[in-house]
C-alpha positions as CSV (number, residue, x, y, z in Angstrom):
1,M,0.0,0.0,0.0
2,S,1.2,3.5,-0.8
3,R,2.4,5.7,2.0
4,R,0.9,9.1,2.3
5,G,3.0,11.8,0.5
6,N,5.4,9.3,-1.2
7,C,4.9,9.4,-4.9
8,Y,7.5,6.7,-5.5
9,D,5.4,4.0,-3.9
10,N,2.9,4.1,-6.9
11,A,5.6,4.3,-9.6
12,P,5.3,0.6,-10.7
13,M,1.6,0.8,-11.1
14,E,1.8,4.1,-13.0
15,S,4.3,2.5,-15.3
16,F,2.0,-0.4,-16.0
17,W,-1.0,1.8,-16.7
18,G,1.2,3.9,-19.1
19,S,2.2,0.7,-21.0
20,L,-1.3,-0.6,-21.1
21,T,-2.7,2.7,-22.6
22,N,0.1,3.3,-25.0
23,E,0.4,-0.3,-26.3
24,L,-3.2,-1.4,-26.3
25,V,-6.0,1.0,-25.5
26,H,-5.0,3.9,-27.8
27,H,-4.8,1.4,-30.8
28,H,-8.2,-0.1,-30.4
29,S,-11.9,0.9,-30.6
30,Y,-14.1,-1.2,-28.4
31,G,-17.8,-1.7,-29.0
32,S,-18.6,-2.6,-25.4
33,R,-17.2,-2.7,-22.0
34,F,-17.0,-6.5,-22.1
35,E,-15.0,-6.3,-25.3
36,A,-12.5,-3.9,-23.6
37,E,-12.2,-6.1,-20.6
38,V,-11.5,-9.2,-22.6
39,S,-8.9,-7.4,-24.6
40,I,-7.2,-6.0,-21.5
41,R,-7.2,-9.3,-19.7
42,E,-5.6,-11.0,-22.8
43,Y,-3.0,-8.2,-22.9
44,I,-2.1,-8.7,-19.3
45,N,-2.1,-12.5,-19.1
46,I,-0.6,-13.3,-22.5
47,F,1.5,-10.4,-23.6
48,Y,2.5,-8.2,-20.7
49,N,3.2,-11.1,-18.2
50,R,4.8,-13.6,-20.7
51,Q,6.1,-12.0,-23.9
52,R,6.8,-8.3,-23.4
53,S,10.4,-7.5,-22.5
54,H,11.0,-5.9,-19.1
55,T,13.9,-3.7,-18.2
56,R,14.1,-5.3,-14.7
57,L,14.8,-8.6,-16.5
58,G,17.6,-7.3,-18.7
59,N,15.2,-6.6,-21.5
60,L,14.1,-10.2,-21.7
61,S,10.6,-11.5,-21.6
62,P,9.6,-13.4,-18.5
63,A,9.5,-16.6,-20.5
64,A,13.0,-16.1,-21.9
65,F,14.3,-15.0,-18.4
66,A,13.0,-18.2,-16.8
């Protein structure tokens, strides 16, 4: 949980939201909320957590790092 008055506590989540909006949301037009939810869940579970390179892992994907 974020401490009051410490902006650095929320930095990882802000980074994630930035990646999500830049890499997915701005490039799609959704017909319904359900459609958006499915797309975002797929992005997180398939791409962001498994395939996308992460700087903390030496620019490797989690699958390649493991």
